[in-house]
CSV table of C-alpha atoms and ligand atoms in Angstrom, one decimal:
chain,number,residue,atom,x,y,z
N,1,UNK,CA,-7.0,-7.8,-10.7
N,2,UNK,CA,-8.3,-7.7,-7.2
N,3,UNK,CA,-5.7,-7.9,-4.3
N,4,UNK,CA,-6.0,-8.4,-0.4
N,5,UNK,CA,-3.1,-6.6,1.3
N,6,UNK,CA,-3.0,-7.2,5.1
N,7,UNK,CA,-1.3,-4.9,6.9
N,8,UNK,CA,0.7,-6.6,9.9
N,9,UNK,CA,0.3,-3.1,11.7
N,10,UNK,CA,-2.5,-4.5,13.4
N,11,UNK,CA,-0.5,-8.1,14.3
N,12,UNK,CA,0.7,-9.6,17.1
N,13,UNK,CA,4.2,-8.3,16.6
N,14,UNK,CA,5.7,-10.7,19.0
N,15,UNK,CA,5.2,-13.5,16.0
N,16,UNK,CA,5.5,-11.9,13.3
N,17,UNK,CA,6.8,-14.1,11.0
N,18,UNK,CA,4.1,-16.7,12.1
N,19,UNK,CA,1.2,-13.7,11.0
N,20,UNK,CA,2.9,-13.5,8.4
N,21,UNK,CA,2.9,-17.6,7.2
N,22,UNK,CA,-1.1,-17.1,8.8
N,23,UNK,CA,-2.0,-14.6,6.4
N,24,UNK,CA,-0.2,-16.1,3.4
N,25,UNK,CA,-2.4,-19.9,4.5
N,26,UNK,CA,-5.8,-17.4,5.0
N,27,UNK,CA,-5.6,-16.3,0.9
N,28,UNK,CA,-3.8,-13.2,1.3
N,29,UNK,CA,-2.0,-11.4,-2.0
N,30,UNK,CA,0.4,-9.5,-0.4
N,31,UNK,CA,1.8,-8.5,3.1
N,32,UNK,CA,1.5,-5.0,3.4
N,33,UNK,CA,4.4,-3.7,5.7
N,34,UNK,CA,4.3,-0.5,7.3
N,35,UNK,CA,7.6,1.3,7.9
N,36,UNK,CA,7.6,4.7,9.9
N,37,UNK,CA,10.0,6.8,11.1
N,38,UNK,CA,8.8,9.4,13.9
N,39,UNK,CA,9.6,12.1,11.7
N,40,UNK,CA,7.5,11.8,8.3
N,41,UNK,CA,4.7,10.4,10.8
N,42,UNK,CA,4.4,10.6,14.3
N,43,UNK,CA,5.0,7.1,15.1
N,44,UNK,CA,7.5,4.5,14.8
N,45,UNK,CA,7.1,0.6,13.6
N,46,UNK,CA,10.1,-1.4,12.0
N,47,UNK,CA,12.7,-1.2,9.1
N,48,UNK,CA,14.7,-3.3,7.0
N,49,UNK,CA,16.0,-5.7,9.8
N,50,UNK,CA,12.6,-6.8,10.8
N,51,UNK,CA,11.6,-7.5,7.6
N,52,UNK,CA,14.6,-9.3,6.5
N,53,UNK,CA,14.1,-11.3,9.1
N,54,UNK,CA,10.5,-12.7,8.3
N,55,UNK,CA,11.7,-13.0,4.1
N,56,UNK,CA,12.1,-16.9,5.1
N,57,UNK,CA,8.2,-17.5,6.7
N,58,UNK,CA,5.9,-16.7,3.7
N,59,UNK,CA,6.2,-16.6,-0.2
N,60,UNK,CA,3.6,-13.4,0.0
N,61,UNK,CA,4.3,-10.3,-2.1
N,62,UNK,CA,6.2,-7.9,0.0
N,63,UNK,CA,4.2,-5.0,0.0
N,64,UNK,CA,6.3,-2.0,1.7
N,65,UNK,CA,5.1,1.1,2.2
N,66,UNK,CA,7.5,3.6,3.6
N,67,UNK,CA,6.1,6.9,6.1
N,68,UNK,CA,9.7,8.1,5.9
N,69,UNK,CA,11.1,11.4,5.2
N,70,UNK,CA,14.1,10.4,3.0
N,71,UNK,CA,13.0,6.8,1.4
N,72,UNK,CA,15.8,6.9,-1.6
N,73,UNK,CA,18.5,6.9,1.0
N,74,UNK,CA,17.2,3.6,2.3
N,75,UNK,CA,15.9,1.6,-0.7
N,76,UNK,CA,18.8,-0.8,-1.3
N,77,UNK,CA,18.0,-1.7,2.6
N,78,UNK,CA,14.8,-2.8,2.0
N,79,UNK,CA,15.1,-4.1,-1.4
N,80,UNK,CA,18.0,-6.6,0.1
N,81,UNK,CA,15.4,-7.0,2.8
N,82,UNK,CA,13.2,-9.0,0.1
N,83,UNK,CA,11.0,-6.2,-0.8
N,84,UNK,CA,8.7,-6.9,-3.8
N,85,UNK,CA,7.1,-3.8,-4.3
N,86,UNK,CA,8.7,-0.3,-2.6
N,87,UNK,CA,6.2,2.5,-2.2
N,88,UNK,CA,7.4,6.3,-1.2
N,89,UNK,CA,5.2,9.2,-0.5
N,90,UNK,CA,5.6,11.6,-3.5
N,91,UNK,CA,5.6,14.6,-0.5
N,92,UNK,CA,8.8,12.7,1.4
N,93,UNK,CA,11.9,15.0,0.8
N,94,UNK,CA,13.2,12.5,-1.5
N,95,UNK,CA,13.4,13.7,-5.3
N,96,UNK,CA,10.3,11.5,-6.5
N,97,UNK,CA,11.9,10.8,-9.9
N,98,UNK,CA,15.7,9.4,-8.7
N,99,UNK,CA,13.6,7.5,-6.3
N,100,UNK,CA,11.7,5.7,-8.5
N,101,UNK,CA,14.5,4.8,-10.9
N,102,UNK,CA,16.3,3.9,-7.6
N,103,UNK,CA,13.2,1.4,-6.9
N,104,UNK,CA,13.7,0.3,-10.6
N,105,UNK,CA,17.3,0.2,-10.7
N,106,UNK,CA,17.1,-2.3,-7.5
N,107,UNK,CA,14.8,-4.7,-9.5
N,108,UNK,CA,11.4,-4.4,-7.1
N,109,UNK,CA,8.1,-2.8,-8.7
N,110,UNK,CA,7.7,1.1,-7.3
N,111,UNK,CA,5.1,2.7,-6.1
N,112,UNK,CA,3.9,6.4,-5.1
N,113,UNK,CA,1.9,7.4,-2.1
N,114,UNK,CA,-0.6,10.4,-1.8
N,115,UNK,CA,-1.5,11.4,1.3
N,116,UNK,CA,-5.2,12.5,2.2
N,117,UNK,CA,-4.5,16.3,1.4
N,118,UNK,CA,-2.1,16.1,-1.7
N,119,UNK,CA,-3.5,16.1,-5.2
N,120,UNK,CA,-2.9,13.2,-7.1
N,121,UNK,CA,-1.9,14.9,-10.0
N,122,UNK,CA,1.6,15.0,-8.1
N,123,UNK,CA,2.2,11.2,-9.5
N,124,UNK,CA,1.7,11.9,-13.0
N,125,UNK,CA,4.3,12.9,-14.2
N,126,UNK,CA,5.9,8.9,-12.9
N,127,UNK,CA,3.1,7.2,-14.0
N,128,UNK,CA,4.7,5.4,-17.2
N,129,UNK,CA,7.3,4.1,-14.8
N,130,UNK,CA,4.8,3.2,-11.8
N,131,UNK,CA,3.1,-0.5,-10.6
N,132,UNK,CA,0.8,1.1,-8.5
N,133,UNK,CA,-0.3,4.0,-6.6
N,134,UNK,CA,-1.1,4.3,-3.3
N,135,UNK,CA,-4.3,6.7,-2.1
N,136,UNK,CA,-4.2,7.0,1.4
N,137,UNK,CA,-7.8,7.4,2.9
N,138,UNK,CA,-6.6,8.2,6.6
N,139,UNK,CA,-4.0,10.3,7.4
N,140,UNK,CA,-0.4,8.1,7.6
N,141,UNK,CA,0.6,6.8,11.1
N,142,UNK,CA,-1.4,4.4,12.7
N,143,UNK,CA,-4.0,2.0,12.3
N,144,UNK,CA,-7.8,2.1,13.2
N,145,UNK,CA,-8.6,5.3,11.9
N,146,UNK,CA,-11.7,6.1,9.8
N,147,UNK,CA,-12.3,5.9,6.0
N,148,UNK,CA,-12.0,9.2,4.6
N,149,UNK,CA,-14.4,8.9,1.7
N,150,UNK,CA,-13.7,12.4,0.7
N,151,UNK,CA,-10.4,10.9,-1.0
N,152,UNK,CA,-12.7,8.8,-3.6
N,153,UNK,CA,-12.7,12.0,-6.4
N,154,UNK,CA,-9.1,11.4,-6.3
N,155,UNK,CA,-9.3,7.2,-7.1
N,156,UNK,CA,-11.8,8.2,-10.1
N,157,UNK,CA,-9.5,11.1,-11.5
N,158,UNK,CA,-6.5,8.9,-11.4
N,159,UNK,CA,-8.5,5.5,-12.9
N,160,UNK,CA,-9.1,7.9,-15.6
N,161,UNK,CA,-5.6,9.0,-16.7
N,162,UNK,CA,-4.3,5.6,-16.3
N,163,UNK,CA,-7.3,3.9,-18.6
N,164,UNK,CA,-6.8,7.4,-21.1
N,165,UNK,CA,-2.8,6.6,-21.5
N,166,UNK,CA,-3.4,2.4,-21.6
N,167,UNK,CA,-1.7,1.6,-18.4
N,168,UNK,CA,-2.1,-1.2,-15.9
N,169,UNK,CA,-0.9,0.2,-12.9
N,170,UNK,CA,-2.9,-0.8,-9.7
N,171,UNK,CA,-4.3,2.0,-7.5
N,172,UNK,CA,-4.0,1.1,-3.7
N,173,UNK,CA,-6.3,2.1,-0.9
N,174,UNK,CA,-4.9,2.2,2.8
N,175,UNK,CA,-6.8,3.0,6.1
N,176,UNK,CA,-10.5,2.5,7.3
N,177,UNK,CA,-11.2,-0.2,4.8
N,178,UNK,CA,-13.5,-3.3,6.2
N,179,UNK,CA,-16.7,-4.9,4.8
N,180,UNK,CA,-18.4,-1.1,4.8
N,181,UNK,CA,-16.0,0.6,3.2
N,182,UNK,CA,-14.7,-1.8,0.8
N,183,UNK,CA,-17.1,-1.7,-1.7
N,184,UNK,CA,-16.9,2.8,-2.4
N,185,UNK,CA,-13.3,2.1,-2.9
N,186,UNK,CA,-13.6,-0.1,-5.9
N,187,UNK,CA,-16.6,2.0,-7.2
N,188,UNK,CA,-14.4,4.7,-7.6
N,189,UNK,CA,-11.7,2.4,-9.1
N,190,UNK,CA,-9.1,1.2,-6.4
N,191,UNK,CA,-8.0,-2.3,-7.2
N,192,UNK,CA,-5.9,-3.2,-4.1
N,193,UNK,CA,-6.7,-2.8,-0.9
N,194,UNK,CA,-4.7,-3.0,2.4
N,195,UNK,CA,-6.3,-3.9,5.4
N,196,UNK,CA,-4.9,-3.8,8.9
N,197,UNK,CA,-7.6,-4.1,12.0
N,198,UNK,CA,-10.2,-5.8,9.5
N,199,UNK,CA,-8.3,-8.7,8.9
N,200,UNK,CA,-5.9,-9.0,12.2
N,201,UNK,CA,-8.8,-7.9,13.9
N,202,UNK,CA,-11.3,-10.5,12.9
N,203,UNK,CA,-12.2,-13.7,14.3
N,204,UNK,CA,-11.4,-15.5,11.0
N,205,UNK,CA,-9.0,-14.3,9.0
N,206,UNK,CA,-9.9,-15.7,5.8
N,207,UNK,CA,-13.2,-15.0,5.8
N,208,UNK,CA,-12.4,-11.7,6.6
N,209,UNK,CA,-10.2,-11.8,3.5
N,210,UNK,CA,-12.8,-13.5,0.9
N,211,UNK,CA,-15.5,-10.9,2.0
N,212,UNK,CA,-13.5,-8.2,1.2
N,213,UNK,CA,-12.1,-9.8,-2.2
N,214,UNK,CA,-15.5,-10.8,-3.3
N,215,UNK,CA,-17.7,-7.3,-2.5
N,216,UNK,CA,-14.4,-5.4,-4.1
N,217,UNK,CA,-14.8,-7.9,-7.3
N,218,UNK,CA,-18.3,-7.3,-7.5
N,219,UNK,CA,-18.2,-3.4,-6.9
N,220,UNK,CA,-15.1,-2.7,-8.8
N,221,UNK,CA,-15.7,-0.1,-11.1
N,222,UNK,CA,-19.0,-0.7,-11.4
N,223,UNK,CA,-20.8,2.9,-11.0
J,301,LIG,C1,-1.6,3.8,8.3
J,301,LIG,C2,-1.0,2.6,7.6
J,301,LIG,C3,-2.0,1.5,7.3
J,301,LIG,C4,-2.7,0.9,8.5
J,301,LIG,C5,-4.1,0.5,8.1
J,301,LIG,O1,-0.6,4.8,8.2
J,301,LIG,O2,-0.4,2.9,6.3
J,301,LIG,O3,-1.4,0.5,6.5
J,301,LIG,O4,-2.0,-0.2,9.0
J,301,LIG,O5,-4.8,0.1,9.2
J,301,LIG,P1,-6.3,-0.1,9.2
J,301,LIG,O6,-6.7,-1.1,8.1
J,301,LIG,O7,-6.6,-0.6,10.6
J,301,LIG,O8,-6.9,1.3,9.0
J,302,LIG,ZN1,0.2,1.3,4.9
């Protein structure tokens, strides 16, 4: 139920596919993979290319979560890139609903993002069709921000409607989360959890990893 998501924002990009082998070796779930555009957020990272390119290092869950302003133009890209799991922000301009039958229709699981700001009532009318949804608790763009734990109410309202219609989709958290900030997140209900400078940042990896696996197991949900 629990899953570790490092985000390789916080790698050494010049060996990529080697953090990438690293993380799968240190117990990671899945490789969270950040793809910006300069336009939906003010930064830029990598697209499909780069990813493609690192398929062949690790068997990890491809975890990609795309800060871009028009995803369902691009998702054949990155499914043929060896995506596992596609997630869009429900405010890109992309039409939300073609864009998750797109993800569908290409054979990966599909996921929406919220960002900080937006209700997460926005997803609900996808959820039937959803793996997991994404709850941003910084603001999209780069790494090392703060936990915003004013984005918890949103985590509990949607734990709610997915346990009132019988789903199993996973709700993802996604900025600020380390060994403090862990634990509120799967309180309120998130089950996966990318991590970026707490993992890539630490001095051992996969103890960085089991910590955060084992206070999310034993705070999950358990208000
Ligand atoms: C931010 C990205 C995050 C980021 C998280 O826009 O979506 O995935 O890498 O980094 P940390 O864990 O350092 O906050
Ligand atoms: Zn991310």
């Amino acid at each position: 139920m629990i899953k570790i998501s490092p985000s390789v924002l916080a790698s050494d990009f010049s060996a990529l596919g080697a953090e990438a082998a690293r993380m799968e070796t240190c117990g990671a779930d899945y490789l969270h993979l950040d793809v910006m555009d300069g336009r939906f957020v003010p930064n830029i990272t990598f697209g499909a290319p780069i990813i493609k390119s690192i398929r062949n290092k690790t068997e990890l869950i491809f975890d990609v979560h795309l800060m871009i302003d028009d995803p369902l133009k691009y998702i054949e890209d990155f499914r043929k890139a060896g995506a596992d799991i596609i997630t869009f922000h429900v405010e890109s301009s992309s039409n939300a609903g073609e864009t998750v039958d797109k993800i569908l229709a290409c054979g990966c699981k599909a996921g929406i993002s919220v960002k900080p700001a937006t209700p997460v009532e926005e997803v609900f009318p996808f959820l039937d069709k959803l793996s997991m949804v994404l709850v941003m608790t910084v603001e999209p763009g780069f790494g090392g921000q703060s936990f915003m734990a004013e984005t918890m109410d949103k985590i509990k309202t949607l734990r709610r409607e997915i346990q009132r219609r019988g789903l199993s989709v996973d709700i993802q958290v996604d900025g600020g989360i380390n060994d403090k900030t862990v634990e509120t997140a799967a309180k309120a209900g998130a089950n996966v959890f990318v991590a970026g400078s707490a993992v890539f940042g630490a001095p051992d990896a996969a103890k960085a990893i089991a910590d955060l696996r084992s206070l999310a197991e034993k705070a999950f949900l358990s208000v």
